[in-house]
PDB file of C-alpha atoms and ligand atoms in Angstrom:
ATOM      1  CA  UNK A   1      15.635 -15.953  -3.898  1.00 32.00           C
ATOM      2  CA  UNK A   2      14.992 -12.424  -5.158  1.00 37.00           C
ATOM      3  CA  UNK A   3      16.009 -11.483  -8.732  1.00 37.00           C
ATOM      4  CA  UNK A   4      18.386  -9.821 -10.906  1.00 36.00           C
ATOM      5  CA  UNK A   5      16.895  -6.447 -11.094  1.00 41.00           C
ATOM      6  CA  UNK A   6      16.253  -6.615  -7.320  1.00 44.00           C
ATOM      7  CA  UNK A   7      19.538  -7.910  -6.001  1.00 45.00           C
ATOM      8  CA  UNK A   8      21.492  -4.778  -8.665  1.00 49.00           C
ATOM      9  CA  UNK A   9      23.104  -2.267  -7.046  1.00 57.00           C
ATOM     10  CA  UNK A  10      21.189   1.310  -7.886  1.00 68.00           C
ATOM     11  CA  UNK A  11      22.407   4.312  -9.891  1.00 79.00           C
ATOM     12  CA  UNK A  12      21.755   7.484  -9.282  1.00 92.00           C
ATOM     13  CA  UNK A  13      18.390   8.669 -10.886  1.00 95.00           C
ATOM     14  CA  UNK A  14      19.432  11.712 -13.672  1.00 97.00           C
ATOM     15  CA  UNK A  15      16.837  14.574 -13.218  1.00 98.00           C
ATOM     16  CA  UNK A  16      15.316  16.560 -15.182  1.00 98.00           C
ATOM     17  CA  UNK A  17      17.473  20.091 -15.319  1.00 98.00           C
ATOM     18  CA  UNK A  18      16.866  23.060 -16.971  1.00 98.00           C
ATOM     19  CA  UNK A  19      19.772  25.097 -17.073  1.00 98.00           C
ATOM     20  CA  UNK A  20      20.599  28.082 -18.561  1.00 98.00           C
ATOM     21  CA  UNK A  21      22.101  31.620 -17.401  1.00 98.00           C
ATOM     22  CA  UNK A  22      19.996  31.954 -14.641  1.00 98.00           C
ATOM     23  CA  UNK A  23      21.037  29.015 -13.327  1.00 98.00           C
ATOM     24  CA  UNK A  24      19.326  25.325 -12.618  1.00 98.00           C
ATOM     25  CA  UNK A  25      15.659  24.532 -12.033  1.00 98.00           C
ATOM     26  CA  UNK A  26      15.485  20.316 -11.180  1.00 98.00           C
ATOM     27  CA  UNK A  27      11.882  18.803 -12.250  1.00 98.00           C
ATOM     28  CA  UNK A  28      10.241  15.793  -9.668  1.00 98.00           C
ATOM     29  CA  UNK A  29       7.100  14.508 -11.319  1.00 98.00           C
ATOM     30  CA  UNK A  30       6.083  11.789  -9.942  1.00 97.00           C
ATOM     31  CA  UNK A  31       4.374   9.171 -11.705  1.00 95.00           C
ATOM     32  CA  UNK A  32       6.906  10.494 -14.830  1.00 96.00           C
ATOM     33  CA  UNK A  33       9.901  10.570 -13.626  1.00 96.00           C
ATOM     34  CA  UNK A  34       9.575   7.654 -10.542  1.00 96.00           C
ATOM     35  CA  UNK A  35       8.258   4.774 -10.963  1.00 95.00           C
ATOM     36  CA  UNK A  36       5.370   6.165  -7.742  1.00 97.00           C
ATOM     37  CA  UNK A  37       3.382   9.013  -7.243  1.00 98.00           C
ATOM     38  CA  UNK A  38       4.402  11.230  -4.512  1.00 98.00           C
ATOM     39  CA  UNK A  39       2.282  11.891  -1.272  1.00 98.00           C
ATOM     40  CA  UNK A  40       4.556  13.134   0.745  1.00 98.00           C
ATOM     41  CA  UNK A  41       8.004  16.196  -0.004  1.00 98.00           C
ATOM     42  CA  UNK A  42       9.955  16.666   3.938  1.00 98.00           C
ATOM     43  CA  UNK A  43      13.600  18.202   3.925  1.00 98.00           C
ATOM     44  CA  UNK A  44      16.432  17.643   6.760  1.00 98.00           C
ATOM     45  CA  UNK A  45      18.296  20.478   6.833  1.00 98.00           C
ATOM     46  CA  UNK A  46      21.269  21.855   9.493  1.00 97.00           C
ATOM     47  CA  UNK A  47      22.998  18.009  10.294  1.00 97.00           C
ATOM     48  CA  UNK A  48      24.734  18.357  13.362  1.00 95.00           C
ATOM     49  CA  UNK A  49      27.581  15.157  12.216  1.00 92.00           C
ATOM     50  CA  UNK A  50      25.164  12.191  13.605  1.00 97.00           C
ATOM     51  CA  UNK A  51      24.251   9.672  11.207  1.00 98.00           C
ATOM     52  CA  UNK A  52      19.938   8.741  10.900  1.00 98.00           C
ATOM     53  CA  UNK A  53      18.356   6.468   8.991  1.00 98.00           C
ATOM     54  CA  UNK A  54      18.450   3.389  10.854  1.00 98.00           C
ATOM     55  CA  UNK A  55      15.127   1.784   9.282  1.00 98.00           C
ATOM     56  CA  UNK A  56      13.741   0.798   6.491  1.00 98.00           C
ATOM     57  CA  UNK A  57      10.392   0.209   5.481  1.00 98.00           C
ATOM     58  CA  UNK A  58       7.934  -2.236   4.664  1.00 98.00           C
ATOM     59  CA  UNK A  59       6.043  -0.179   1.668  1.00 98.00           C
ATOM     60  CA  UNK A  60       7.240   2.696   0.700  1.00 98.00           C
ATOM     61  CA  UNK A  61       8.899   4.092  -1.889  1.00 98.00           C
ATOM     62  CA  UNK A  62      11.206   7.877  -1.749  1.00 98.00           C
ATOM     63  CA  UNK A  63      13.776  10.017  -3.801  1.00 98.00           C
ATOM     64  CA  UNK A  64      15.677  11.439  -1.908  1.00 98.00           C
ATOM     65  CA  UNK A  65      17.814  13.835  -3.253  1.00 98.00           C
ATOM     66  CA  UNK A  66      21.108  16.046  -1.850  1.00 98.00           C
ATOM     67  CA  UNK A  67      19.667  19.209  -3.286  1.00 98.00           C
ATOM     68  CA  UNK A  68      23.136  21.143  -1.748  1.00 98.00           C
ATOM     69  CA  UNK A  69      26.111  19.002   0.016  1.00 98.00           C
ATOM     70  CA  UNK A  70      26.585  16.328  -0.125  1.00 98.00           C
ATOM     71  CA  UNK A  71      25.795  13.192   2.717  1.00 98.00           C
ATOM     72  CA  UNK A  72      27.286   8.972   2.352  1.00 98.00           C
ATOM     73  CA  UNK A  73      24.259   7.198   1.849  1.00 98.00           C
ATOM     74  CA  UNK A  74      24.325   3.043   2.595  1.00 98.00           C
ATOM     75  CA  UNK A  75      21.355   0.915   1.507  1.00 98.00           C
ATOM     76  CA  UNK A  76      21.524  -2.490   2.895  1.00 98.00           C
ATOM     77  CA  UNK A  77      18.631  -5.020   1.490  1.00 96.00           C
ATOM     78  CA  UNK A  78      19.855  -8.309   3.854  1.00 96.00           C
ATOM     79  CA  UNK A  79      21.672  -9.622   1.080  1.00 95.00           C
ATOM     80  CA  UNK A  80      24.347  -6.758  -0.017  1.00 96.00           C
ATOM     81  CA  UNK A  81      25.307  -3.040   1.087  1.00 97.00           C
ATOM     82  CA  UNK A  82      25.594  -0.381  -1.423  1.00 97.00           C
ATOM     83  CA  UNK A  83      26.599   3.384  -0.506  1.00 97.00           C
ATOM     84  CA  UNK A  84      25.915   5.839  -2.846  1.00 97.00           C
ATOM     85  CA  UNK A  85      27.011   9.748  -2.408  1.00 97.00           C
ATOM     86  CA  UNK A  86      24.454  11.742  -3.193  1.00 98.00           C
ATOM     87  CA  UNK A  87      26.090  15.412  -3.799  1.00 97.00           C
ATOM     88  CA  UNK A  88      23.932  16.631  -7.035  1.00 97.00           C
ATOM     89  CA  UNK A  89      20.962  18.264  -7.384  1.00 98.00           C
ATOM     90  CA  UNK A  90      20.184  17.026 -10.408  1.00 97.00           C
ATOM     91  CA  UNK A  91      20.318  13.286  -9.538  1.00 97.00           C
ATOM     92  CA  UNK A  92      17.990  10.992  -6.859  1.00 98.00           C
ATOM     93  CA  UNK A  93      18.058   7.637  -5.287  1.00 98.00           C
ATOM     94  CA  UNK A  94      15.372   5.678  -5.112  1.00 97.00           C
ATOM     95  CA  UNK A  95      15.208   3.679  -2.139  1.00 98.00           C
ATOM     96  CA  UNK A  96      12.351   1.178  -2.140  1.00 97.00           C
ATOM     97  CA  UNK A  97      11.003  -1.059   0.382  1.00 98.00           C
ATOM     98  CA  UNK A  98      12.740  -3.597   2.278  1.00 98.00           C
ATOM     99  CA  UNK A  99      16.181  -1.609   1.695  1.00 98.00           C
ATOM    100  CA  UNK A 100      17.677  -0.259   5.040  1.00 98.00           C
ATOM    101  CA  UNK A 101      19.051   3.451   4.704  1.00 98.00           C
ATOM    102  CA  UNK A 102      21.807   4.784   7.252  1.00 98.00           C
ATOM    103  CA  UNK A 103      23.064   8.513   6.294  1.00 98.00           C
ATOM    104  CA  UNK A 104      26.033   9.868   7.434  1.00 98.00           C
ATOM    105  CA  UNK A 105      28.619  11.905   6.167  1.00 98.00           C
ATOM    106  CA  UNK A 106      26.886  15.290   5.585  1.00 98.00           C
ATOM    107  CA  UNK A 107      28.470  18.343   4.632  1.00 97.00           C
ATOM    108  CA  UNK A 108      27.248  21.709   6.999  1.00 96.00           C
ATOM    109  CA  UNK A 109      25.517  22.927   3.873  1.00 97.00           C
ATOM    110  CA  UNK A 110      23.355  19.546   3.159  1.00 98.00           C
ATOM    111  CA  UNK A 111      19.652  20.505   2.206  1.00 98.00           C
ATOM    112  CA  UNK A 112      18.843  16.079   1.940  1.00 98.00           C
ATOM    113  CA  UNK A 113      15.161  16.042  -0.407  1.00 98.00           C
ATOM    114  CA  UNK A 114      12.543  13.011   0.746  1.00 98.00           C
ATOM    115  CA  UNK A 115       9.989  12.458  -2.106  1.00 98.00           C
ATOM    116  CA  UNK A 116       7.939   9.908  -0.392  1.00 98.00           C
ATOM    117  CA  UNK A 117       5.047   7.757  -2.005  1.00 98.00           C
ATOM    118  CA  UNK A 118       3.376   7.705   1.163  1.00 98.00           C
ATOM    119  CA  UNK A 119       1.733  10.100   4.442  1.00 98.00           C
ATOM    120  CA  UNK A 120       3.916   9.449   7.023  1.00 98.00           C
ATOM    121  CA  UNK A 121       3.325   6.280   9.137  1.00 98.00           C
ATOM    122  CA  UNK A 122       5.234   5.107  12.169  1.00 98.00           C
ATOM    123  CA  UNK A 123       3.259   1.570  11.350  1.00 98.00           C
ATOM    124  CA  UNK A 124       5.613   1.095   8.020  1.00 98.00           C
ATOM    125  CA  UNK A 125       9.398   1.380   9.710  1.00 98.00           C
ATOM    126  CA  UNK A 126      11.248  -1.422  10.352  1.00 98.00           C
ATOM    127  CA  UNK A 127      13.573  -0.055  12.872  1.00 98.00           C
ATOM    128  CA  UNK A 128      14.913  -2.743  14.225  1.00 98.00           C
ATOM    129  CA  UNK A 129      17.515  -5.089  12.359  1.00 98.00           C
ATOM    130  CA  UNK A 130      17.366  -7.845  13.421  1.00 98.00           C
ATOM    131  CA  UNK A 131      13.973  -8.210  12.920  1.00 98.00           C
ATOM    132  CA  UNK A 132      13.975  -6.042   9.220  1.00 98.00           C
ATOM    133  CA  UNK A 133      16.532  -9.060   8.795  1.00 98.00           C
ATOM    134  CA  UNK A 134      14.098 -11.713   9.336  1.00 97.00           C
ATOM    135  CA  UNK A 135      10.992  -9.926   7.510  1.00 97.00           C
ATOM    136  CA  UNK A 136      13.490  -9.802   4.631  1.00 96.00           C
ATOM    137  CA  UNK A 137      14.681 -14.003   4.897  1.00 94.00           C
ATOM    138  CA  UNK A 138      10.577 -14.676   5.340  1.00 95.00           C
ATOM    139  CA  UNK A 139       9.857 -12.408   2.061  1.00 93.00           C
ATOM    140  CA  UNK A 140      12.181 -13.941   0.319  1.00 88.00           C
ATOM    141  CA  UNK A 141      11.550 -17.126   1.345  1.00 86.00           C
ATOM    142  CA  UNK A 142      14.985 -17.986   1.945  1.00 70.00           C
TER     143      UNK A 142
HETATM  144  C1  LIG B 201      13.538   7.767   5.990  1.00 77.39           C
HETATM  145  C2  LIG B 201      15.035   9.016   5.715  1.00 77.39           C
HETATM  146  C3  LIG B 201      15.676   8.645   4.833  1.00 77.39           C
HETATM  147  C4  LIG B 201       7.304  13.458  11.197  1.00 77.39           C
HETATM  148  O1  LIG B 201       6.558  13.432  11.555  1.00 77.39           O
HETATM  149  N1  LIG B 201       7.007  13.181   9.425  1.00 77.39           N
HETATM  150  C5  LIG B 201       7.725  12.249   8.329  1.00 77.39           C
HETATM  151  O2  LIG B 201       6.493  13.003   7.342  1.00 77.39           O
HETATM  152  C6  LIG B 201       8.738  12.778   8.603  1.00 77.39           C
HETATM  153  C7  LIG B 201      10.065  11.704   8.220  1.00 77.39           C
HETATM  154  C8  LIG B 201       9.625  12.062  10.021  1.00 77.39           C
HETATM  155  N2  LIG B 201       8.324  12.599  10.583  1.00 77.39           N
HETATM  156  C9  LIG B 201       9.037  13.018  12.289  1.00 77.39           C
HETATM  157  C10 LIG B 201       9.037  11.190  13.018  1.00 77.39           C
HETATM  158  C11 LIG B 201      10.246  11.003  14.109  1.00 77.39           C
HETATM  159  O3  LIG B 201       9.557  12.291  15.254  1.00 77.39           O
HETATM  160  O4  LIG B 201      10.181  13.030  12.361  1.00 77.39           O
HETATM  161  C12 LIG B 201      10.824  12.683  12.899  1.00 77.39           C
HETATM  162  C13 LIG B 201      12.065  12.621  12.382  1.00 77.39           C
HETATM  163  O5  LIG B 201      12.361  11.043  11.785  1.00 77.39           O
HETATM  164  P1  LIG B 201      13.443  10.068  11.938  1.00 77.39           P
HETATM  165  O6  LIG B 201      13.999   9.623  12.954  1.00 77.39           O
HETATM  166  O7  LIG B 201      12.813   9.288  10.976  1.00 77.39           O
HETATM  167  O8  LIG B 201      14.069  10.572  10.273  1.00 77.39           O
HETATM  168  P2  LIG B 201      15.634   9.662  10.295  1.00 77.39           P
HETATM  169  O9  LIG B 201      16.219  10.952   9.795  1.00 77.39           O
HETATM  170  O10 LIG B 201      15.824   8.774  10.931  1.00 77.39           O
HETATM  171  O11 LIG B 201      13.971   8.957   8.571  1.00 77.39           O
HETATM  172  C14 LIG B 201      13.759   9.512   8.134  1.00 77.39           C
HETATM  173  C15 LIG B 201      12.600   9.707   7.633  1.00 77.39           C
HETATM  174  O12 LIG B 201      12.181   9.341   8.450  1.00 77.39           O
HETATM  175  C16 LIG B 201      12.814   8.074   6.559  1.00 77.39           C
HETATM  176  O13 LIG B 201      11.567   7.396   6.224  1.00 77.39           O
HETATM  177  O14 LIG B 201      13.457   7.041   5.034  1.00 77.39           O
HETATM  178  O15 LIG B 201      14.664   9.682   6.639  1.00 77.39           O
END
């Protein structure tokens, strides 16, 4: 069985925000603000409204931040599913290995930033839900 901690719904991680009369600067350092190094940055823009994701990663950790606009993130660990609204540039969600994710309900101005722990590797993706469940079940020894 997964540990209790693994099964606890994730809360959004507060990020270091420096606000003054000019605006707000948000700083994120790998291994300081996040429990993993940052090896890759990508962002998703121009969203059509079609949902994205529908996969899990075997080893990748990521922090997802809606730096503009909002979206809904659905995270499924094979046991429970949790929904999160990302709508603040100073809050991020740590999405961990073996968490199936779906992103939906993007606002027209949504910019979704991802900070990832490793370089892009298609072999790290599980894009088939039955395979995801089988691997999670095997990992959990169920
Ligand atoms: C994730 C969610 C939150 C690359 O060539 N390099 C990259 O670093 C990435 C992330 C993607 N790609 C290519 C692979 C595909 O041909 O970009 C194309 C679109 O990727 P994908 O369909 O995987 O996009 P999403 O939005 O479904 O998923 C992405 C990330 O891939 C994924 O790791 O967790 O955002």
